[in-house]
Amino acid sequence: MAKVMMVQGTMSNAGKSLIVAGLCRIFKRDGFKVAPFKSQNMALNSFATIEGLEIGRAQAMQAEAAGIEPSVNMNPVLLKPTGDSMSQVIVNGRSIGNMTAREYFKYKLSLIPEINIAFRELNEEYDIIVIEGAGSPAEINLREKDIVNMGLADMVDAPVILLGDIDRGGVFAQLYGTYMLLSEREKELLKGVVINKFRGDKTLLDPGIEMMSDKMPVPFVGVLPYMSLNLDDEDSLTSRFNKRIAKKIDIVGIRLPRISNFTDLDVFEQFDDVSVRYIGNVEYLGNPDMIVIPGSKNTLADLKWLKDSGLGDLIKDKALKGIPIIGICGGYQMLGESVEDPLGVEEGGMEEGLSLLPVTTTLAGEKKTEQFEGICMDAVNSDFFGFLQEENVLGYEIHMGETYLIDDRFSKNEERHPLLGFSEANICGTYVHGVFDREGIAGKIVELLAEKKGLVVDTSHSLGRRAYKEKEYDKLADMILDNMDMEAIYGMLSEANVDWKY
């Protein structure tokens, strides 16, 4: 039976995902077999496991930190928003369809057996399980059907650490307000409080912490400094979207309204002379050296937005001027002549594409989720991306639909062969997420972009994405060790006794 603990936050983006990853790395380094767990995740960034099952990207990142293969048992329920009040519901790695918020609220208690099975399988295999909550445990309107915060902690009798985000202000009000809105049983489960993202002299917090000890009988077990790390984000609350300054080499990602799986450009952030900016407005496009259209949870709606916003015409103008344009997954579909949705998978109908690649896409009802290793595209006729023709890449596919080449063959022969990717001149499209992650590929692209501008950029110390993240996980773990009371953390684990009550 595993020992278990849980990290909750006073709000979304308080830092739960990273702290869970850091604790997983610490326990791994201490010789334990450790796994992350999140019963229900709502995120636009996902990951395909080796079995071809879809889980939240954060749990895949945490599994990497733990040194284990990501598994669907680590995230049995995943919600992927498709609009303001609609989400695709993924259970045990497979989509079961779309639900409104009200429909899912009525449905979700029926998922407890699936959550139970996933947790028990981890419980039988690992020494320690570190659970991540979602949002805030103080959403009292959701308490009755809570399966991801204190409701889950109660099910497994998990000691809870509550994380407050001081970077957005009001951290003591966050922590105390959350505590006061908990039930008596929930207060019993709360074993420690942590202030996260602090900048400055920690002694200045001492009077507040002392006052809080009189009001809230829960020990403070850490004050963690603000730390910039290049690790995967799970949703659109990422601070990456706030970057505006262009560097010597400027790479722009289009911030689609329903942007999904947008971690593909993270590998470029290791280069000091390279900026990665996400923009959703024509006024911020500037003069990028490369433009990337990422994935989308609703390709037709985002394609229409891209054209209506004026960004579509600007992208085509940049393409005519020789700027490299890359589309990944939904972005690849948008680069073609059209996207058709005959089955109503998204919105139904057809939307004309940007017509930058001679391809067309038909959406299908079955989602493709699988890992990939091989050559991801036909790049024989590409001026800029030709080197990828001989490059093996590692990545994964998560998409609904097939993309086909348009040429004279189809007027004579109706047989169509779906394309995993295609490149022509300075335009490139692929379904493979992680296409730049293998060592040397991102560095080569930066060198080619610099060469076009007559610049020299040092890429000699570049790493593949996985090797770079390994260094980041260790930095994160070291920071936690320096600023959190790990004796108290291990004390919580020693008291943990996993016994499902449902």
Coordinates of N, CA, C and O in Angstrom, one line a residue, residues 171-262:
V171 N -2.3 36.9 -0.2 CA -2.1 35.5 0.0 C -2.7 35.1 1.4 O -3.2 34.0 1.5
F172 N -2.6 36.0 2.4 CA -3.1 35.6 3.7 C -4.7 35.5 3.7 O -5.2 34.6 4.3
A173 N -5.3 36.4 2.9 CA -6.7 36.3 2.8 C -7.1 35.0 2.0 O -8.1 34.3 2.3
Q174 N -6.3 34.7 1.0 CA -6.5 33.4 0.2 C -6.5 32.2 1.2 O -7.5 31.4 1.2
L175 N -5.5 32.1 2.0 CA -5.3 31.0 2.8 C -6.3 30.9 4.0 O -6.9 29.8 4.2
Y176 N -6.6 32.0 4.6 CA -7.5 32.0 5.8 C -8.9 31.9 5.3 O -9.7 31.1 5.8
G177 N -9.3 32.5 4.1 CA -10.6 32.4 3.6 C -10.9 31.0 3.2 O -12.0 30.4 3.4
T178 N -9.9 30.3 2.6 CA -10.1 28.9 2.2 C -10.3 28.1 3.4 O -11.2 27.2 3.4
Y179 N -9.5 28.2 4.4 CA -9.6 27.5 5.7 C -11.0 27.6 6.3 O -11.6 26.6 6.7
M180 N -11.5 28.8 6.3 CA -12.7 29.1 7.0 C -13.9 28.5 6.2 O -15.0 28.2 6.8
L181 N -13.8 28.3 4.9 CA -14.9 27.7 4.1 C -14.8 26.2 4.1 O -15.7 25.6 3.5
L182 N -13.8 25.6 4.7 CA -13.8 24.1 4.8 C -14.7 23.6 5.9 O -14.9 24.2 6.9
S183 N -15.2 22.4 5.7 CA -15.9 21.7 6.7 C -15.0 21.2 7.8 O -13.7 21.3 7.6
E184 N -15.5 20.8 8.9 CA -14.6 20.3 10.0 C -13.8 19.1 9.6 O -12.6 19.0 9.9
R185 N -14.4 18.2 8.8 CA -13.6 17.0 8.4 C -12.5 17.5 7.4 O -11.4 17.0 7.5
E186 N -12.8 18.5 6.6 CA -11.8 19.0 5.6 C -10.6 19.7 6.4 O -9.5 19.6 6.0
K187 N -11.0 20.4 7.4 CA -9.9 21.1 8.2 C -9.0 20.0 8.8 O -7.8 20.3 9.0
E188 N -9.6 18.9 9.2 CA -8.7 17.8 9.8 C -7.7 17.3 8.8 O -6.6 16.9 9.2
L189 N -8.1 17.3 7.5 CA -7.2 16.8 6.5 C -6.1 17.8 6.2 O -5.0 17.4 5.6
L190 N -6.3 19.0 6.4 CA -5.3 20.1 6.1 C -4.1 20.0 7.1 O -4.3 20.3 8.3
K191 N -2.9 19.6 6.6 CA -1.8 19.4 7.5 C -0.7 20.5 7.4 O 0.2 20.5 8.2
G192 N -0.7 21.3 6.3 CA 0.3 22.2 6.1 C 0.0 23.3 5.1 O -0.9 23.1 4.2
V193 N 0.6 24.5 5.3 CA 0.3 25.6 4.4 C 1.7 26.1 3.8 O 2.7 26.1 4.5
V194 N 1.6 26.4 2.5 CA 2.8 26.9 1.8 C 2.5 28.1 1.0 O 1.4 28.2 0.4
I195 N 3.4 29.2 1.1 CA 3.3 30.4 0.3 C 4.2 30.2 -0.9 O 5.3 29.9 -0.7
N196 N 3.6 30.4 -2.1 CA 4.4 30.1 -3.3 C 4.6 31.4 -4.1 O 3.9 32.4 -3.9
K197 N 5.7 31.5 -4.9 CA 6.0 32.6 -5.8 C 6.4 33.9 -5.1 O 6.0 34.9 -5.5
F198 N 7.1 33.7 -3.9 CA 7.5 34.9 -3.2 C 8.7 35.6 -3.8 O 9.7 34.9 -4.2
R199 N 8.7 36.9 -3.8 CA 9.9 37.7 -4.3 C 10.3 38.6 -3.2 O 9.5 39.4 -2.6
G200 N 11.6 38.6 -2.8 CA 12.1 39.5 -1.8 C 12.6 38.8 -0.5 O 13.0 37.7 -0.5
D201 N 12.5 39.6 0.6 CA 13.1 39.1 1.9 C 12.0 38.4 2.6 O 11.0 39.0 3.0
K202 N 12.2 37.1 2.8 CA 11.1 36.3 3.5 C 10.8 36.7 4.9 O 9.7 36.4 5.4
T203 N 11.8 37.3 5.6 CA 11.5 37.7 7.0 C 10.4 38.7 7.1 O 9.8 38.9 8.1
L204 N 10.1 39.4 6.0 CA 9.0 40.4 6.0 C 7.7 39.7 6.1 O 6.7 40.4 6.4
L205 N 7.6 38.4 5.9 CA 6.4 37.7 6.0 C 6.1 37.2 7.4 O 5.0 36.8 7.8
D206 N 7.1 37.3 8.3 CA 7.0 36.7 9.6 C 5.9 37.2 10.4 O 5.1 36.4 11.1
P207 N 5.6 38.5 10.5 CA 4.5 39.0 11.3 C 3.1 38.4 10.8 O 2.3 38.1 11.6
G208 N 3.0 38.3 9.5 CA 1.7 37.8 8.9 C 1.6 36.3 9.3 O 0.5 35.8 9.6
I209 N 2.7 35.5 9.2 CA 2.7 34.1 9.5 C 2.4 33.9 11.0 O 1.6 33.0 11.4
E210 N 2.9 34.8 11.8 CA 2.7 34.7 13.3 C 1.2 34.9 13.6 O 0.6 34.2 14.4
M211 N 0.6 36.0 12.9 CA -0.8 36.3 13.2 C -1.7 35.1 12.7 O -2.7 34.8 13.3
M212 N -1.3 34.6 11.5 CA -2.1 33.5 11.0 C -2.1 32.2 11.9 O -3.0 31.5 12.0
S213 N -1.0 32.0 12.6 CA -0.9 30.9 13.5 C -1.9 31.0 14.7 O -2.3 30.0 15.2
D214 N -2.3 32.2 15.0 CA -3.4 32.4 16.0 C -4.8 32.2 15.5 O -5.7 31.8 16.2
K215 N -4.9 32.4 14.2 CA -6.2 32.3 13.5 C -6.5 30.9 12.9 O -7.6 30.5 12.8
M216 N -5.4 30.3 12.5 CA -5.5 29.0 11.7 C -4.6 28.0 12.3 O -3.3 28.1 12.1
P217 N -5.0 27.0 12.9 CA -4.1 26.0 13.6 C -3.5 25.0 12.6 O -3.6 23.8 12.8
V218 N -2.9 25.5 11.5 CA -2.2 24.7 10.5 C -0.8 25.3 10.3 O -0.7 26.5 10.0
P219 N 0.2 24.5 10.5 CA 1.6 25.0 10.4 C 1.9 25.4 8.9 O 1.6 24.8 8.0
F220 N 2.7 26.5 8.9 CA 3.4 26.9 7.6 C 4.6 26.0 7.4 O 5.4 25.9 8.3
V221 N 4.6 25.3 6.3 CA 5.7 24.4 6.1 C 6.6 24.8 4.9 O 7.5 24.1 4.5
G222 N 6.5 26.0 4.4 CA 7.4 26.5 3.4 C 6.9 27.9 2.8 O 5.8 28.2 2.8
V223 N 8.0 28.6 2.4 CA 7.8 29.8 1.6 C 8.7 29.7 0.4 O 9.9 29.7 0.5
L224 N 8.1 29.4 -0.8 CA 8.8 29.1 -2.0 C 9.0 30.4 -2.8 O 8.1 31.1 -3.1
P225 N 10.2 30.6 -3.3 CA 10.5 31.8 -4.1 C 9.9 31.7 -5.5 O 9.7 30.5 -6.0
Y226 N 9.7 32.8 -6.1 CA 9.3 32.8 -7.5 C 10.4 32.3 -8.3 O 11.6 32.6 -8.2
M227 N 10.1 31.3 -9.2 CA 11.2 30.7 -10.0 C 10.7 30.5 -11.4 O 9.6 30.0 -11.7
S228 N 11.5 30.9 -12.4 CA 11.2 30.8 -13.8 C 11.8 29.4 -14.3 O 13.0 29.2 -14.2
L229 N 10.9 28.5 -14.7 CA 11.3 27.2 -15.2 C 10.7 27.0 -16.6 O 9.5 27.4 -16.8
N230 N 11.4 26.3 -17.4 CA 10.9 26.0 -18.7 C 10.4 24.6 -18.7 O 11.1 23.6 -19.2
L231 N 9.2 24.4 -18.2 CA 8.5 23.1 -18.2 C 7.1 23.3 -18.8 O 6.6 24.4 -19.0
D232 N 6.5 22.1 -19.0 CA 5.2 22.2 -19.8 C 4.1 22.8 -19.0 O 3.9 22.6 -17.8
D233 N 3.3 23.7 -19.7 CA 2.1 24.3 -19.1 C 0.9 23.4 -19.4 O 0.9 22.7 -20.5
E234 N -0.1 23.4 -18.6 CA -1.3 22.6 -18.9 C -2.4 23.4 -19.4 O -3.4 22.8 -20.0
D235 N -2.4 24.7 -19.3 CA -3.6 25.4 -19.9 C -3.2 26.8 -20.2 O -2.1 27.2 -20.2
S236 N -4.2 27.6 -20.6 CA -4.0 28.9 -21.2 C -3.8 30.0 -20.1 O -3.7 31.2 -20.4
L237 N -3.6 29.6 -18.8 CA -3.2 30.6 -17.8 C -1.7 30.8 -17.8 O -1.2 31.6 -17.0
T238 N -1.0 30.1 -18.7 CA 0.4 30.2 -18.7 C 0.9 31.7 -18.8 O 0.4 32.5 -19.5
S239 N 2.0 32.0 -18.1 CA 2.7 33.3 -18.2 C 3.4 33.5 -19.5 O 3.8 34.6 -19.9
R240 N 3.6 32.4 -20.3 CA 4.2 32.5 -21.6 C 3.4 33.4 -22.5 O 4.0 34.1 -23.4
F241 N 2.1 33.5 -22.4 CA 1.3 34.3 -23.2 C 1.5 35.8 -23.0 O 1.0 36.7 -23.7
N242 N 2.2 36.2 -21.9 CA 2.4 37.6 -21.6 C 3.7 38.2 -22.2 O 4.0 39.4 -22.0
K243 N 4.5 37.4 -22.8 CA 5.8 37.9 -23.3 C 5.6 38.7 -24.6 O 4.9 38.3 -25.5
R244 N 6.3 39.9 -24.6 CA 6.0 40.8 -25.8 C 7.4 41.2 -26.4 O 7.3 41.8 -27.5
I245 N 8.5 41.1 -25.8 CA 9.7 41.6 -26.3 C 10.4 40.6 -27.3 O 10.6 39.5 -27.0
A246 N 10.7 41.2 -28.5 CA 11.3 40.4 -29.6 C 12.8 40.4 -29.4 O 13.4 41.5 -29.2
K247 N 13.5 39.3 -29.6 CA 14.9 39.2 -29.5 C 15.5 39.1 -30.9 O 14.8 39.3 -31.9
K248 N 16.8 38.7 -31.0 CA 17.5 38.6 -32.3 C 16.7 37.7 -33.3 O 16.5 38.1 -34.5
I249 N 16.3 36.6 -32.8 CA 15.5 35.7 -33.5 C 14.1 35.6 -32.9 O 14.0 35.3 -31.7
D250 N 13.1 36.0 -33.6 CA 11.7 36.2 -33.0 C 10.8 35.1 -33.6 O 10.5 35.1 -34.8
I251 N 10.3 34.2 -32.8 CA 9.4 33.2 -33.2 C 8.0 33.5 -32.6 O 7.9 33.7 -31.4
V252 N 7.0 33.6 -33.4 CA 5.7 33.9 -33.0 C 4.7 32.7 -33.1 O 4.7 32.1 -34.2
G253 N 4.0 32.4 -32.0 CA 3.0 31.4 -32.0 C 1.6 32.2 -32.0 O 1.5 33.2 -31.3
I254 N 0.7 31.7 -32.8 CA -0.6 32.4 -32.9 C -1.5 31.9 -31.7 O -1.7 30.7 -31.5
R255 N -1.9 32.8 -30.9 CA -2.7 32.4 -29.7 C -4.2 32.3 -30.1 O -5.0 33.2 -30.1
L256 N -4.6 31.1 -30.6 CA -5.9 30.9 -31.0 C -6.9 30.9 -29.8 O -6.5 30.6 -28.7
P257 N -8.1 31.3 -30.0 CA -9.1 31.3 -28.9 C -9.2 29.9 -28.2 O -9.4 29.9 -27.0
R258 N -9.1 28.9 -29.0 CA -9.2 27.5 -28.4 C -7.9 26.8 -28.6 O -7.9 25.6 -28.9
I259 N -6.8 27.4 -28.3 CA -5.5 26.9 -28.5 C -5.3 25.6 -27.6 O -5.8 25.5 -26.5
S260 N -4.7 24.6 -28.2 CA -4.5 23.3 -27.5 C -3.2 22.7 -27.8 O -2.7 22.9 -29.0
N261 N -2.6 22.0 -26.9 CA -1.3 21.4 -27.0 C -0.3 22.3 -27.6 O 0.3 22.1 -28.7
F262 N 0.0 23.4 -26.9 CA 0.8 24.5 -27.4 C 2.2 24.4 -26.8 O 2.9 25.5 -26.7

